[in-house]
Amino acid sequence: MDGKKRVKLEELLPVIEEKLSGGGTVVLPITGTSMLPLLVAGRDKVTLKSADLPLKKDAIPFYRRNDGKFVLHRKVGEDENGYVMCGDNQWVKEHGITDKNIIGEVAFITRKGKTFSVDSRRYRLYVKLWKFLFPVRKYIVKIRGKLGK
């Protein structure tokens, strides 16, 4: 055993919210595949800060859906029902996320021990490219999936 204890996010939520509301940050490991290729489970971590509300264009908020599920997706727009979100590895947009769902937002990404800001030029270039490719993302994701098998 590695001496680490797995704790559900739901159990940590009060601690996370307290830390963020006090101006602190929280580091979370990545799970899932919805933000590939940017964020890889088991390799990357994100540093959350208190969210700047309303969310800015391209922010990556950490939020809780009304069904209780925790999600880390990019803000891709807004409509009359709130924010429109989409994972980088997805092509179906999620509607109806509001400020009350938002817990925090990504400030930094750590990959293989190196940390970079979501305000860096390199990161901003990635976002522009990936958003440009949105119309064909479905096909990119499917091809990548076939190549990975």
C-alpha atoms as a printed R data frame, in Angstrom:
    type eleno elety resid chain resno       x      y       z
1   ATOM     1    CA   MET     A     1   0.000  0.000   0.000
2   ATOM     2    CA   ASP     A     2   1.095  3.546  -0.636
3   ATOM     3    CA   GLY     A     3  -0.306  4.905   2.631
4   ATOM     4    CA   LYS     A     4  -2.781  7.139   0.799
5   ATOM     5    CA   LYS     A     5  -6.442  7.074   1.681
6   ATOM     6    CA   ARG     A     6  -9.107  7.622  -0.955
7   ATOM     7    CA   VAL     A     7 -11.728 10.147   0.096
8   ATOM     8    CA   LYS     A     8 -14.870 11.015  -1.825
9   ATOM     9    CA   LEU     A     9 -15.096 14.586  -3.110
10  ATOM    10    CA   GLU     A    10 -18.450 14.927  -1.401
11  ATOM    11    CA   GLU     A    11 -16.722 14.407   1.954
12  ATOM    12    CA   LEU     A    12 -14.044 16.962   1.077
13  ATOM    13    CA   LEU     A    13 -16.426 19.573  -0.298
14  ATOM    14    CA   PRO     A    14 -16.815 21.589   2.947
15  ATOM    15    CA   VAL     A    15 -13.016 21.755   3.335
16  ATOM    16    CA   ILE     A    16 -12.531 22.728  -0.320
17  ATOM    17    CA   GLU     A    17 -15.182 25.443  -0.128
18  ATOM    18    CA   GLU     A    18 -13.748 26.834   3.120
19  ATOM    19    CA   LYS     A    19 -10.215 26.910   1.724
20  ATOM    20    CA   LEU     A    20 -11.283 28.601  -1.533
21  ATOM    21    CA   SER     A    21 -13.566 31.123   0.190
22  ATOM    22    CA   GLY     A    22 -10.631 32.130   2.385
23  ATOM    23    CA   GLY     A    23  -8.510 32.955  -0.668
24  ATOM    24    CA   GLY     A    24  -6.571 29.690  -0.631
25  ATOM    25    CA   THR     A    25  -6.071 27.090  -3.312
26  ATOM    26    CA   VAL     A    26  -6.767 23.370  -3.516
27  ATOM    27    CA   VAL     A    27  -4.889 20.807  -5.622
28  ATOM    28    CA   LEU     A    28  -6.930 17.954  -7.062
29  ATOM    29    CA   PRO     A    29  -5.780 14.962  -9.114
30  ATOM    30    CA   ILE     A    30  -7.510 14.390 -12.434
31  ATOM    31    CA   THR     A    31  -9.921 11.507 -12.872
32  ATOM    32    CA   GLY     A    32 -11.933 10.707 -15.969
33  ATOM    33    CA   THR     A    33 -11.345 11.434 -19.630
34  ATOM    34    CA   SER     A    34 -13.649 14.348 -20.462
35  ATOM    35    CA   MET     A    35 -10.823 16.910 -20.642
36  ATOM    36    CA   LEU     A    36  -8.400 14.919 -22.795
37  ATOM    37    CA   PRO     A    37  -5.986 15.735 -24.358
38  ATOM    38    CA   LEU     A    38  -5.370 18.636 -21.962
39  ATOM    39    CA   LEU     A    39  -5.865 16.762 -18.688
40  ATOM    40    CA   VAL     A    40  -4.887 13.121 -18.228
41  ATOM    41    CA   ALA     A    41  -6.032 11.025 -15.266
42  ATOM    42    CA   GLY     A    42  -3.166  9.730 -13.147
43  ATOM    43    CA   ARG     A    43  -0.710 12.182 -14.688
44  ATOM    44    CA   ASP     A    44  -2.099 15.668 -14.156
45  ATOM    45    CA   LYS     A    45  -3.355 17.762 -11.263
46  ATOM    46    CA   VAL     A    46  -5.194 21.059 -11.185
47  ATOM    47    CA   THR     A    47  -4.910 23.882  -8.707
48  ATOM    48    CA   LEU     A    48  -8.283 25.427  -7.982
49  ATOM    49    CA   LYS     A    49  -8.867 28.972  -6.833
50  ATOM    50    CA   SER     A    50 -12.048 30.780  -5.903
51  ATOM    51    CA   ALA     A    51 -14.048 31.334  -9.093
52  ATOM    52    CA   ASP     A    52 -14.213 34.796 -10.625
53  ATOM    53    CA   LEU     A    53 -17.961 35.094 -11.182
54  ATOM    54    CA   PRO     A    54 -19.426 35.500 -13.645
55  ATOM    55    CA   LEU     A    55 -17.066 33.045 -15.317
56  ATOM    56    CA   LYS     A    56 -14.842 34.427 -18.044
57  ATOM    57    CA   LYS     A    57 -14.665 32.997 -21.538
58  ATOM    58    CA   ASP     A    58 -12.788 29.646 -21.633
59  ATOM    59    CA   ALA     A    59 -12.598 29.287 -17.821
60  ATOM    60    CA   ILE     A    60 -12.410 25.717 -16.519
61  ATOM    61    CA   PRO     A    61 -14.708 25.660 -13.513
62  ATOM    62    CA   PHE     A    62 -14.986 22.837 -11.018
63  ATOM    63    CA   TYR     A    63 -18.715 22.506 -10.488
64  ATOM    64    CA   ARG     A    64 -21.378 20.221  -9.140
65  ATOM    65    CA   ARG     A    65 -24.280 19.258 -11.336
66  ATOM    66    CA   ASN     A    66 -27.766 19.258  -9.900
67  ATOM    67    CA   ASP     A    67 -27.557 15.432  -9.789
68  ATOM    68    CA   GLY     A    68 -24.578 15.725  -7.399
69  ATOM    69    CA   LYS     A    69 -21.829 14.759  -9.845
70  ATOM    70    CA   PHE     A    70 -18.591 16.791  -9.753
71  ATOM    71    CA   VAL     A    71 -17.304 18.011 -13.108
72  ATOM    72    CA   LEU     A    72 -14.360 19.913 -14.555
73  ATOM    73    CA   HIS     A    73 -15.291 21.287 -18.006
74  ATOM    74    CA   ARG     A    74 -14.609 24.391 -20.022
75  ATOM    75    CA   LYS     A    75 -17.081 27.276 -20.289
76  ATOM    76    CA   VAL     A    76 -17.872 27.545 -23.987
77  ATOM    77    CA   GLY     A    77 -20.725 30.026 -23.822
78  ATOM    78    CA   GLU     A    78 -23.820 31.298 -22.063
79  ATOM    79    CA   ASP     A    79 -27.516 31.162 -22.746
80  ATOM    80    CA   GLU     A    80 -30.749 32.116 -20.974
81  ATOM    81    CA   ASN     A    81 -30.336 29.149 -18.595
82  ATOM    82    CA   GLY     A    82 -26.772 29.900 -17.494
83  ATOM    83    CA   TYR     A    83 -23.367 28.715 -18.613
84  ATOM    84    CA   VAL     A    84 -22.767 26.307 -21.478
85  ATOM    85    CA   MET     A    85 -20.006 23.787 -20.706
86  ATOM    86    CA   CYS     A    86 -18.150 21.171 -22.695
87  ATOM    87    CA   GLY     A    87 -15.223 18.879 -21.952
88  ATOM    88    CA   ASP     A    88 -12.305 19.048 -24.380
89  ATOM    89    CA   ASN     A    89 -12.856 15.349 -25.170
90  ATOM    90    CA   GLN     A    90 -16.550 15.849 -25.844
91  ATOM    91    CA   TRP     A    91 -18.722 17.449 -28.479
92  ATOM    92    CA   VAL     A    92 -22.078 17.567 -26.683
93  ATOM    93    CA   LYS     A    93 -22.581 20.842 -24.836
94  ATOM    94    CA   GLU     A    94 -24.070 20.959 -21.344
95  ATOM    95    CA   HIS     A    95 -26.526 23.746 -20.565
96  ATOM    96    CA   GLY     A    96 -28.006 25.139 -17.361
97  ATOM    97    CA   ILE     A    97 -24.951 25.439 -15.120
98  ATOM    98    CA   THR     A    98 -25.303 28.548 -12.933
99  ATOM    99    CA   ASP     A    99 -23.135 30.372 -10.415
100 ATOM   100    CA   LYS     A   100 -24.694 28.301  -7.619
101 ATOM   101    CA   ASN     A   101 -23.162 25.147  -9.165
102 ATOM   102    CA   ILE     A   102 -19.645 26.596  -9.323
103 ATOM   103    CA   ILE     A   103 -17.217 25.567  -6.572
104 ATOM   104    CA   GLY     A   104 -13.967 26.980  -7.957
105 ATOM   105    CA   GLU     A   105 -11.987 27.298 -11.147
106 ATOM   106    CA   VAL     A   106  -8.664 26.056 -12.452
107 ATOM   107    CA   ALA     A   107  -5.766 28.483 -12.007
108 ATOM   108    CA   PHE     A   108  -2.854 26.115 -12.695
109 ATOM   109    CA   ILE     A   109  -2.245 22.736 -14.288
110 ATOM   110    CA   THR     A   110   0.578 20.477 -13.128
111 ATOM   111    CA   ARG     A   111   1.884 17.901 -15.583
112 ATOM   112    CA   LYS     A   112   4.858 15.664 -14.860
113 ATOM   113    CA   GLY     A   113   5.991 17.982 -12.071
114 ATOM   114    CA   LYS     A   114   5.806 21.167 -14.160
115 ATOM   115    CA   THR     A   115   3.133 23.741 -13.354
116 ATOM   116    CA   PHE     A   116   1.734 26.280 -15.780
117 ATOM   117    CA   SER     A   117  -0.913 28.954 -15.529
118 ATOM   118    CA   VAL     A   118  -4.126 28.955 -17.519
119 ATOM   119    CA   ASP     A   119  -3.121 32.526 -18.370
120 ATOM   120    CA   SER     A   120   0.100 31.444 -20.122
121 ATOM   121    CA   ARG     A   121   0.528 32.079 -23.863
122 ATOM   122    CA   ARG     A   122   1.084 28.397 -24.618
123 ATOM   123    CA   TYR     A   123  -2.108 27.397 -22.834
124 ATOM   124    CA   ARG     A   124  -4.125 30.158 -24.542
125 ATOM   125    CA   LEU     A   125  -2.835 28.923 -27.919
126 ATOM   126    CA   TYR     A   126  -4.011 25.385 -27.065
127 ATOM   127    CA   VAL     A   127  -7.488 26.723 -26.191
128 ATOM   128    CA   LYS     A   128  -7.752 28.661 -29.464
129 ATOM   129    CA   LEU     A   129  -6.688 25.632 -31.513
130 ATOM   130    CA   TRP     A   130  -8.979 23.209 -29.691
131 ATOM   131    CA   LYS     A   131 -11.960 25.566 -29.996
132 ATOM   132    CA   PHE     A   132 -11.214 26.054 -33.697
133 ATOM   133    CA   LEU     A   133 -11.344 22.273 -34.113
134 ATOM   134    CA   PHE     A   134 -14.705 21.971 -32.319
135 ATOM   135    CA   PRO     A   135 -16.699 21.269 -35.520
136 ATOM   136    CA   VAL     A   136 -14.523 18.192 -36.207
137 ATOM   137    CA   ARG     A   137 -13.777 17.252 -32.580
138 ATOM   138    CA   LYS     A   138 -16.189 14.316 -32.702
139 ATOM   139    CA   TYR     A   139 -14.103 12.741 -35.464
140 ATOM   140    CA   ILE     A   140 -10.776 13.553 -33.800
141 ATOM   141    CA   VAL     A   141 -11.930 11.900 -30.580
142 ATOM   142    CA   LYS     A   142 -13.186  8.809 -32.427
143 ATOM   143    CA   ILE     A   143  -9.968  8.441 -34.453
144 ATOM   144    CA   ARG     A   144  -7.823  8.914 -31.333
145 ATOM   145    CA   GLY     A   145  -9.904  6.260 -29.578
146 ATOM   146    CA   LYS     A   146  -9.400  3.772 -32.427
147 ATOM   147    CA   LEU     A   147  -5.659  4.454 -32.553
148 ATOM   148    CA   GLY     A   148  -5.395  3.962 -28.795
149 ATOM   149    CA   LYS     A   149  -6.925  0.470 -28.923
